[in-house]
């Protein structure tokens, strides 16, 4: 097969971070080429370089044998390279039609609405998709939104399609459908760069796999020369994942009792629909589910950030249903938020000030109206050394810290008051392996002291490794429970897609 | 070749402090061209400003007099800035503060100097605070844009004071001028050194110190900083952001109201039409140039005081409209905003493909 | 009586209509512009001076557009490529506008020109009640009618309009579609500023054909508030501008017939009314379909994304 794209020694750094160190690989015409790597290995950065969104610091990129320099996505689109981003590049307030039209080339200033609608409808029919052109995008499911992204690229006659973790938001069944379409496209001679860290899918669809690790392309394998174990070994390296000791003699003491909890979102739809669950002392309850099925609403309702529409939450004997964020903190619920930078920290303040963000009213840190700066500083020194936080020079704003260190600041703060319940949302997302391991350790050690954890994560491995019990959420409901000692990923996957109900509880 | 913009690894500290100073000078140069275009020799004009404002004891004292309301209003605006709340209504709050103080001075029947001072101060503080508090309440309750509300309330405040001084409060012996009767001596500040410099200036300095302590040392100041840095995080930490928005705007307006008190008790001894020639708007510039620091507010206010004293004399010499000072302040802001960019980014040339 | 009041309503509302439409163009592209007040003054002075020196009202209007376009490009330069704070830059523009027009307007104070004349549209102007208000007006008012439709058509029926809305909603999405965010934003700000300038020119060419320092008297700020009332759509902007015009017309009417109410209190009415409208439309905005462009006020930095 002739090589369509050649990437040689690409390097890209951001302030304080080497995102890509040295990456080389090639993509042939009509090939499905997977870039495999862990979170933080540099996959997304690499794709943004390919599409001209970022400028590489050094390295070479050749298309059809001639060197190209992209300075904007316009350049790469003009050369036939299109990308479906992990965070969709759609405008929620626009209709499906407008979103697609936007991506088209050479639309005249005054376009013929009917003619373009027919053109788009034809593609929708070819792939037997179910899309109404006049619906606003925010009303559509994530899966449907992804189809829009794909249609955009097909209408522009892209030769090389880049799909950044397209299956992360799909059910297994939707994934199968996507793969059928991808094979169809492959037959038409299109090249596809597929990005994923899910082994099963990678093995199923790829012609070749390039493994990315810490910003380096460490090897490229042809079909037939890889299987799950080989790829996993390459991706994770030789480090053995330690198996945590699960808490076998669980106390029967119930610390958190949620009864028929419903939460409505801003648009009046149910984010959380009659959820009941009980959390035992020292238990780590994993919550699995495709993003957007009510996990976030559950966490926000528990921590008082979102008003409860119906149902009750009891912490022990105390009704905390209508508590604000402050009183739920006092009643012992700590919270590691999903988006650590936009919710978890005050980016302009230093580490010491961020560490007391929840306990600043504690008599320890104040003398009447005044703050006790000495105590605040000593608290910071203690936490920084205990949680091994790497801070900048004294008093420097916390936003200059790396993601892992910001997460450690949040965890140090949340665990400092010995909470009875920890609600952790995607606590290791985007972190390097070292930091992720550290956070796992903290959660498990907490459980040993009797702290109960609700762990919401997208990574099934993480859930299986840490949880005593896994609840699966689908469309705002808990659709069933799984026992991590007995279940398989496939079974949980089926439950996540709403195909299978309860397995064991 | 193509020019691209790159984020700096760390923002340049030198640039951060040099930028405001440089902006003032570049704005001076630029304003010079405007003056030239309007037929005025800029060098002469600038010399005139300096001589008038700092060339004599009297000039210096006048600069401090002008700086007094600027410091107070600037502190008021800057405390709201700390929480990312935009109080554009200091002008109106000065008027309303002055109105409250005047009511006490003229109609309360109090005669004791200290009683009067304390009551006038409180009246100005509460009136200014409540005036801004309207915007605070609307913002906290329904997220109504506080920029527009505070700004529109300036017009209302000025018209309200006009109504009073043209109508019910007009001095019967005032030959129909739009002003109230003069305050009794007990309702006036002390003045110093045979100049117009009055206790209000020292009151302003005390406020600067208090506000510094408030922001850096108290629990409330801490809350304001957290909310200002990231309101979502503050909500997540259990802070009542809505209440904080109201109280910060209240405090912001209250301090601006004290500026109005200081003007009527220290300088004008009565309420009158055109009480403030835009101190409240200059205060916005001051708060922005001072980069959130109380000390910075004092320094920048003194610089602006020079400009205003000089501007007054230019008005007399060349009939230059006093509003020209606004043009100059606008220019300073433009250049400061422009230079901020180079603190965070740098430009770089790269090779690109040819189009078409 | 009703006819005269309606006529005064349209005339008082027109400068604000132009200014609101200009501000909508700005905000649709994601840029807040608090410099509307200053731009109106610049347009008013440039329009008056242009007419005064050339003797042609058309050239005057053109001057107003160009002057405000140029002044608007300062705001565009600071907020788009330099990513400066949009609120502060807009305030600076207002201050700059007030100061600069005071400085250069000195020579124009007391001069007079012949203002825009009414053109009666045959037939239509004879309609009862609305005939005089809608079809016996000057050219700029007719242009404002057309502009309301044109802006709607531009935003919802042309490719560039779609691009503009996208830039305001989700600049990153626009960028990946190959739309130059900077170019769209820059031109939206400057063109919008030009329209605001025409609104200012209406003050000095039609409403009171002379130059008075600070003659916009807060109308620019009212326009900023009306943008929120309008839900960023041009026909609702028209409604808002005429609502405001109606209040002004009534206030003037009260003053003319002479009541016991102080003129100062009457003059407060438009501002109080605007605040009320702002509060009501903000509440309405939160309750249902929010029309506010999602990228409003956020500078776009490609490498800043997650």
Tab-separated table of C-alpha atoms in Angstrom, chain A residues 23-369:
chain	number	residue	atom	x	y	z
A	23	UNK	CA	6.821	10.627	17.396
A	24	UNK	CA	7.157	8.925	14.023
A	25	UNK	CA	4.749	6.720	12.065
A	26	UNK	CA	3.144	6.350	8.641
A	27	UNK	CA	-0.400	5.834	7.413
A	28	UNK	CA	-1.127	4.028	4.129
A	29	UNK	CA	-4.028	4.644	1.783
A	30	UNK	CA	-7.049	2.581	2.782
A	31	UNK	CA	-5.605	1.677	6.143
A	32	UNK	CA	-7.104	1.805	9.598
A	33	UNK	CA	-4.194	2.791	11.776
A	34	UNK	CA	-4.624	2.905	15.520
A	35	UNK	CA	-2.701	5.168	17.831
A	36	UNK	CA	-2.756	3.436	21.169
A	37	UNK	CA	-1.729	5.017	24.400
A	38	UNK	CA	-2.762	5.757	27.908
A	39	UNK	CA	-4.339	8.978	29.049
A	40	UNK	CA	-1.629	11.576	28.952
A	41	UNK	CA	0.541	9.710	26.449
A	42	UNK	CA	0.086	12.579	24.005
A	43	UNK	CA	-2.521	11.197	21.611
A	44	UNK	CA	-4.729	14.236	21.501
A	45	UNK	CA	-1.811	16.616	21.170
A	46	UNK	CA	-0.481	14.557	18.283
A	47	UNK	CA	-3.788	14.776	16.473
A	48	UNK	CA	-3.992	18.490	17.040
A	49	UNK	CA	-0.587	18.776	15.430
A	50	UNK	CA	-1.781	16.688	12.466
A	51	UNK	CA	-4.764	18.944	11.919
A	52	UNK	CA	-2.765	22.139	12.219
A	53	UNK	CA	-4.320	23.270	15.463
A	54	UNK	CA	-0.916	23.163	17.151
A	55	UNK	CA	2.445	23.937	15.593
A	56	UNK	CA	5.090	21.326	16.342
A	57	UNK	CA	8.353	22.623	17.768
A	58	UNK	CA	10.290	20.349	15.442
A	59	UNK	CA	9.825	17.351	13.176
A	60	UNK	CA	8.512	16.684	9.706
A	61	UNK	CA	5.133	15.858	8.235
A	62	UNK	CA	4.762	14.571	4.660
A	63	UNK	CA	1.575	14.034	2.699
A	64	UNK	CA	1.890	12.026	-0.541
A	65	UNK	CA	5.622	12.358	-0.182
A	66	UNK	CA	5.763	16.165	-0.032
A	67	UNK	CA	6.452	18.009	3.178
A	68	UNK	CA	3.565	20.049	4.568
A	69	UNK	CA	3.297	22.732	7.245
A	70	UNK	CA	-0.154	23.370	8.589
A	71	UNK	CA	-0.786	26.627	10.363
A	72	UNK	CA	-4.478	26.134	10.897
A	73	UNK	CA	-7.162	23.455	10.512
A	74	UNK	CA	-8.042	25.147	7.242
A	75	UNK	CA	-4.730	23.982	5.792
A	76	UNK	CA	-5.185	20.387	6.843
A	77	UNK	CA	-8.784	20.312	5.634
A	78	UNK	CA	-7.646	21.638	2.283
A	79	UNK	CA	-5.265	18.664	2.109
A	80	UNK	CA	-8.068	16.222	2.922
A	81	UNK	CA	-7.345	15.575	6.585
A	82	UNK	CA	-10.396	15.765	8.831
A	83	UNK	CA	-10.897	14.990	12.471
A	84	UNK	CA	-13.683	14.005	14.821
A	85	UNK	CA	-12.616	15.529	18.108
A	86	UNK	CA	-13.153	13.880	21.442
A	87	UNK	CA	-14.959	16.989	22.574
A	88	UNK	CA	-17.244	17.521	19.652
A	89	UNK	CA	-16.812	20.693	17.692
A	90	UNK	CA	-20.516	21.281	17.369
A	91	UNK	CA	-22.589	24.326	18.146
A	92	UNK	CA	-25.386	23.134	20.444
A	93	UNK	CA	-27.668	26.065	19.619
A	94	UNK	CA	-27.483	25.422	15.862
A	95	UNK	CA	-29.542	22.878	13.962
A	96	UNK	CA	-28.021	19.712	12.528
A	97	UNK	CA	-28.217	21.266	9.092
A	98	UNK	CA	-26.389	24.425	10.111
A	99	UNK	CA	-23.669	22.450	11.845
A	100	UNK	CA	-23.035	20.384	8.766
A	101	UNK	CA	-23.292	23.284	6.361
A	102	UNK	CA	-20.666	25.104	8.343
A	103	UNK	CA	-18.120	22.460	7.582
A	104	UNK	CA	-18.720	22.432	3.853
A	105	UNK	CA	-16.317	23.941	1.416
A	106	UNK	CA	-17.289	26.504	-1.185
A	107	UNK	CA	-20.799	27.214	0.002
A	108	UNK	CA	-21.926	30.347	-1.822
A	109	UNK	CA	-22.826	33.377	0.269
A	110	UNK	CA	-26.473	32.931	-0.617
A	111	UNK	CA	-26.863	29.197	-0.652
A	112	UNK	CA	-29.736	27.086	-1.897
A	113	UNK	CA	-31.124	25.605	1.293
A	114	UNK	CA	-33.095	22.810	-0.375
A	115	UNK	CA	-30.254	21.627	-2.538
A	116	UNK	CA	-27.862	21.346	0.395
A	117	UNK	CA	-30.449	19.642	2.548
A	118	UNK	CA	-30.938	16.995	-0.117
A	119	UNK	CA	-27.209	16.493	-0.458
A	120	UNK	CA	-26.823	15.902	3.264
A	121	UNK	CA	-29.920	13.741	3.465
A	122	UNK	CA	-28.412	11.448	0.826
A	123	UNK	CA	-25.420	10.676	3.022
A	124	UNK	CA	-27.659	10.149	6.031
A	125	UNK	CA	-29.632	7.630	4.010
A	126	UNK	CA	-26.524	5.870	2.684
A	127	UNK	CA	-25.418	5.007	6.187
A	128	UNK	CA	-28.969	4.476	7.432
A	129	UNK	CA	-28.617	7.034	10.167
A	130	UNK	CA	-31.476	8.515	12.068
A	131	UNK	CA	-30.991	12.267	12.016
A	132	UNK	CA	-33.459	15.091	11.591
A	133	UNK	CA	-31.790	18.054	9.920
A	134	UNK	CA	-33.840	20.738	11.641
A	135	UNK	CA	-33.336	19.547	15.225
A	136	UNK	CA	-31.038	21.626	17.399
A	137	UNK	CA	-27.945	19.669	18.291
A	138	UNK	CA	-28.304	19.990	22.069
A	139	UNK	CA	-31.412	17.867	21.873
A	140	UNK	CA	-29.519	14.910	20.369
A	141	UNK	CA	-27.771	12.006	22.047
A	142	UNK	CA	-23.996	11.911	22.132
A	143	UNK	CA	-23.971	9.061	19.629
A	144	UNK	CA	-26.048	11.043	17.165
A	145	UNK	CA	-23.795	14.037	17.586
A	146	UNK	CA	-20.854	11.917	16.599
A	147	UNK	CA	-22.562	10.971	13.368
A	148	UNK	CA	-22.856	14.661	12.544
A	149	UNK	CA	-19.129	15.055	12.985
A	150	UNK	CA	-18.513	12.137	10.681
A	151	UNK	CA	-20.931	13.387	8.025
A	152	UNK	CA	-19.147	16.726	8.061
A	153	UNK	CA	-15.896	15.062	7.071
A	154	UNK	CA	-17.466	12.799	4.464
A	155	UNK	CA	-19.074	15.760	2.742
A	156	UNK	CA	-15.691	17.418	2.487
A	157	UNK	CA	-14.207	14.364	0.750
A	158	UNK	CA	-11.532	13.850	3.356
A	159	UNK	CA	-8.948	11.237	2.470
A	160	UNK	CA	-7.718	10.811	5.994
A	161	UNK	CA	-10.180	10.669	8.871
A	162	UNK	CA	-8.943	11.031	12.416
A	163	UNK	CA	-11.240	9.733	15.138
A	164	UNK	CA	-10.195	10.696	18.654
A	165	UNK	CA	-11.588	8.125	21.116
A	166	UNK	CA	-14.863	7.868	19.225
A	167	UNK	CA	-16.078	4.911	21.250
A	168	UNK	CA	-15.590	6.494	24.675
A	169	UNK	CA	-19.121	7.865	24.542
A	170	UNK	CA	-20.769	4.958	22.725
A	171	UNK	CA	-22.493	1.810	23.870
A	172	UNK	CA	-20.981	-1.443	22.571
A	173	UNK	CA	-23.815	-1.695	20.073
A	174	UNK	CA	-23.271	1.828	18.764
A	175	UNK	CA	-19.602	0.997	18.572
A	176	UNK	CA	-20.298	-1.992	16.352
A	177	UNK	CA	-22.302	0.208	14.048
A	178	UNK	CA	-19.487	2.740	13.895
A	179	UNK	CA	-17.028	-0.010	13.005
A	180	UNK	CA	-19.266	-1.187	10.158
A	181	UNK	CA	-19.269	2.337	8.754
A	182	UNK	CA	-15.510	2.604	9.159
A	183	UNK	CA	-14.976	-0.614	7.192
A	184	UNK	CA	-17.265	0.707	4.483
A	185	UNK	CA	-15.172	3.842	4.284
A	186	UNK	CA	-12.002	1.805	4.200
A	187	UNK	CA	-13.316	-0.057	1.175
A	188	UNK	CA	-13.841	3.291	-0.511
A	189	UNK	CA	-10.116	3.907	-0.080
A	190	UNK	CA	-10.183	6.268	2.856
A	191	UNK	CA	-7.484	6.149	5.489
A	192	UNK	CA	-8.460	6.280	9.111
A	193	UNK	CA	-6.467	7.132	12.202
A	194	UNK	CA	-8.252	5.595	15.139
A	195	UNK	CA	-7.368	6.630	18.645
A	196	UNK	CA	-8.264	4.509	21.605
A	197	UNK	CA	-7.035	2.846	24.710
A	198	UNK	CA	-9.575	0.051	24.637
A	199	UNK	CA	-7.687	-3.106	23.665
A	200	UNK	CA	-10.621	-5.136	22.449
A	201	UNK	CA	-11.653	-2.534	19.902
A	202	UNK	CA	-8.119	-1.882	18.799
A	203	UNK	CA	-7.493	-5.544	18.097
A	204	UNK	CA	-10.790	-5.829	16.276
A	205	UNK	CA	-10.478	-2.950	13.848
A	206	UNK	CA	-6.820	-2.060	13.252
A	207	UNK	CA	-4.599	-2.869	10.296
A	208	UNK	CA	-1.643	-1.456	12.146
A	209	UNK	CA	-1.106	-0.134	15.649
A	210	UNK	CA	1.393	2.462	16.811
A	211	UNK	CA	1.914	2.564	20.533
A	212	UNK	CA	2.503	5.931	22.120
A	213	UNK	CA	4.054	6.220	25.534
A	214	UNK	CA	5.032	9.388	27.357
A	215	UNK	CA	5.069	11.368	24.148
A	216	UNK	CA	7.143	8.830	22.194
A	217	UNK	CA	6.089	6.372	19.514
A	218	UNK	CA	7.669	3.217	20.895
A	219	UNK	CA	6.625	0.706	18.267
A	220	UNK	CA	4.395	-0.026	15.267
A	221	UNK	CA	2.880	-3.495	14.797
A	222	UNK	CA	1.130	-5.059	11.780
A	223	UNK	CA	-2.107	-6.983	11.988
A	224	UNK	CA	-1.414	-10.523	13.111
A	225	UNK	CA	1.580	-9.576	15.172
A	226	UNK	CA	-0.437	-8.121	18.035
A	227	UNK	CA	-3.023	-9.250	20.492
A	228	UNK	CA	-4.414	-7.760	23.660
A	229	UNK	CA	-1.624	-8.924	25.916
A	230	UNK	CA	1.174	-7.701	23.676
A	231	UNK	CA	-0.428	-4.310	23.253
A	232	UNK	CA	-1.220	-3.947	26.936
A	233	UNK	CA	2.342	-4.832	27.768
A	234	UNK	CA	3.682	-2.222	25.378
A	235	UNK	CA	1.264	0.451	26.466
A	236	UNK	CA	1.624	0.099	30.200
A	237	UNK	CA	5.178	-1.161	30.205
A	238	UNK	CA	6.552	-3.734	32.539
A	239	UNK	CA	5.116	-2.249	35.698
A	240	UNK	CA	2.764	-4.759	37.213
A	241	UNK	CA	-0.515	-3.304	38.384
A	242	UNK	CA	-0.697	-4.091	42.069
A	243	UNK	CA	-3.897	-5.750	43.171
A	244	UNK	CA	-5.375	-4.018	46.173
A	245	UNK	CA	-6.636	-6.010	49.040
A	246	UNK	CA	-10.397	-5.727	48.938
A	247	UNK	CA	-12.212	-5.109	52.143
A	248	UNK	CA	-13.659	-8.519	52.924
A	249	UNK	CA	-15.226	-7.997	56.292
A	250	UNK	CA	-17.392	-5.055	55.434
A	251	UNK	CA	-19.194	-3.377	58.294
A	252	UNK	CA	-22.941	-3.548	57.970
A	253	UNK	CA	-23.189	0.004	59.246
A	254	UNK	CA	-24.878	2.168	56.569
A	255	UNK	CA	-23.362	5.632	56.327
A	256	UNK	CA	-25.267	6.938	53.363
A	257	UNK	CA	-28.771	6.013	52.395
A	258	UNK	CA	-30.218	7.390	49.179
A	259	UNK	CA	-33.925	6.834	48.602
A	260	UNK	CA	-35.698	7.427	45.285
A	261	UNK	CA	-33.556	10.394	44.432
A	262	UNK	CA	-34.580	12.446	41.384
A	263	UNK	CA	-32.843	15.505	40.005
A	264	UNK	CA	-33.980	17.589	37.099
A	265	UNK	CA	-31.591	19.511	34.897
A	266	UNK	CA	-31.870	23.098	33.669
A	267	UNK	CA	-34.016	21.995	30.802
A	268	UNK	CA	-36.511	20.261	33.053
A	269	UNK	CA	-35.523	16.735	32.036
A	270	UNK	CA	-34.620	14.111	34.600
A	271	UNK	CA	-30.868	13.808	35.117
A	272	UNK	CA	-31.408	11.388	37.930
A	273	UNK	CA	-34.489	9.214	37.985
A	274	UNK	CA	-35.523	7.489	41.217
A	275	UNK	CA	-32.087	6.333	42.264
A	276	UNK	CA	-31.752	4.380	45.492
A	277	UNK	CA	-28.515	3.110	46.915
A	278	UNK	CA	-26.904	2.376	50.227
A	279	UNK	CA	-23.296	2.852	51.116
A	280	UNK	CA	-21.711	0.848	53.903
A	281	UNK	CA	-18.952	2.012	56.186
A	282	UNK	CA	-15.555	1.486	54.597
A	283	UNK	CA	-17.037	0.425	51.294
A	284	UNK	CA	-15.761	1.540	47.901
A	285	UNK	CA	-18.770	1.648	45.620
A	286	UNK	CA	-17.823	2.022	41.979
A	287	UNK	CA	-20.247	3.632	39.588
A	288	UNK	CA	-19.875	2.636	35.960
A	289	UNK	CA	-21.679	4.161	33.035
A	290	UNK	CA	-21.166	6.057	29.848
A	291	UNK	CA	-20.561	9.716	30.557
A	292	UNK	CA	-23.775	11.694	30.721
A	293	UNK	CA	-25.998	9.041	32.262
A	294	UNK	CA	-26.525	10.847	35.548
A	295	UNK	CA	-23.251	10.233	37.388
A	296	UNK	CA	-22.458	13.904	37.668
A	297	UNK	CA	-25.962	14.760	38.864
A	298	UNK	CA	-25.679	12.082	41.531
A	299	UNK	CA	-22.420	13.520	42.807
A	300	UNK	CA	-23.753	17.056	42.748
A	301	UNK	CA	-26.917	16.116	44.563
A	302	UNK	CA	-24.894	14.315	47.251
A	303	UNK	CA	-22.618	17.284	47.795
A	304	UNK	CA	-25.381	19.864	47.845
A	305	UNK	CA	-24.436	21.550	44.590
A	306	UNK	CA	-27.659	20.642	42.855
A	307	UNK	CA	-31.136	20.846	44.329
A	308	UNK	CA	-32.940	17.555	44.728
A	309	UNK	CA	-36.303	17.345	42.971
A	310	UNK	CA	-37.617	14.318	44.796
A	311	UNK	CA	-36.386	11.662	47.211
A	312	UNK	CA	-34.243	11.702	50.340
A	313	UNK	CA	-30.602	11.445	51.301
A	314	UNK	CA	-29.701	10.289	54.791
A	315	UNK	CA	-26.223	10.439	56.285
A	316	UNK	CA	-26.618	7.957	59.110
A	317	UNK	CA	-29.770	9.221	60.779
A	318	UNK	CA	-29.510	12.813	59.538
A	319	UNK	CA	-31.579	14.000	56.600
A	320	UNK	CA	-29.203	15.982	54.379
A	321	UNK	CA	-31.452	16.139	51.330
A	322	UNK	CA	-31.677	19.889	51.201
A	323	UNK	CA	-28.307	20.835	52.582
A	324	UNK	CA	-26.102	23.370	50.888
A	325	UNK	CA	-22.522	22.636	49.941
A	326	UNK	CA	-21.323	23.919	53.286
A	327	UNK	CA	-23.522	21.804	55.498
A	328	UNK	CA	-22.879	18.671	53.483
A	329	UNK	CA	-19.193	19.277	54.006
A	330	UNK	CA	-19.800	19.562	57.721
A	331	UNK	CA	-21.795	16.353	57.770
A	332	UNK	CA	-18.721	14.633	56.424
A	333	UNK	CA	-19.018	14.335	52.661
A	334	UNK	CA	-15.875	15.189	50.755
A	335	UNK	CA	-15.968	15.733	47.034
A	336	UNK	CA	-13.362	15.375	44.312
A	337	UNK	CA	-15.022	17.194	41.416
A	338	UNK	CA	-14.967	16.096	37.818
A	339	UNK	CA	-13.329	19.163	36.385
A	340	UNK	CA	-10.544	19.877	38.799
A	341	UNK	CA	-9.362	23.123	37.266
A	342	UNK	CA	-12.713	24.767	36.765
A	343	UNK	CA	-14.363	23.715	40.022
A	344	UNK	CA	-11.778	22.303	42.385
A	345	UNK	CA	-9.416	25.210	42.871
A	346	UNK	CA	-9.169	28.969	43.030
A	347	UNK	CA	-6.448	29.244	40.383
A	348	UNK	CA	-5.132	32.679	41.375
A	349	UNK	CA	-4.551	31.795	45.017
A	350	UNK	CA	-1.557	29.889	46.328
A	351	UNK	CA	-1.456	26.339	47.638
A	352	UNK	CA	-1.877	27.357	51.282
A	353	UNK	CA	-5.041	29.329	50.516
A	354	UNK	CA	-6.431	26.555	48.360
A	355	UNK	CA	-5.873	23.990	51.076
A	356	UNK	CA	-8.174	25.824	53.490
A	357	UNK	CA	-10.880	26.572	50.939
A	358	UNK	CA	-13.357	24.385	52.786
A	359	UNK	CA	-12.079	24.779	56.320
A	360	UNK	CA	-11.321	28.505	56.373
A	361	UNK	CA	-14.075	28.991	58.940
A	362	UNK	CA	-12.567	26.395	61.232
A	363	UNK	CA	-11.452	28.017	64.540
A	364	UNK	CA	-8.031	26.527	63.856
A	365	UNK	CA	-7.469	28.932	60.972
A	366	UNK	CA	-8.968	32.105	62.350
A	367	UNK	CA	-8.902	34.502	65.248
A	368	UNK	CA	-12.299	36.101	65.178
A	369	UNK	CA	-12.633	37.993	61.922
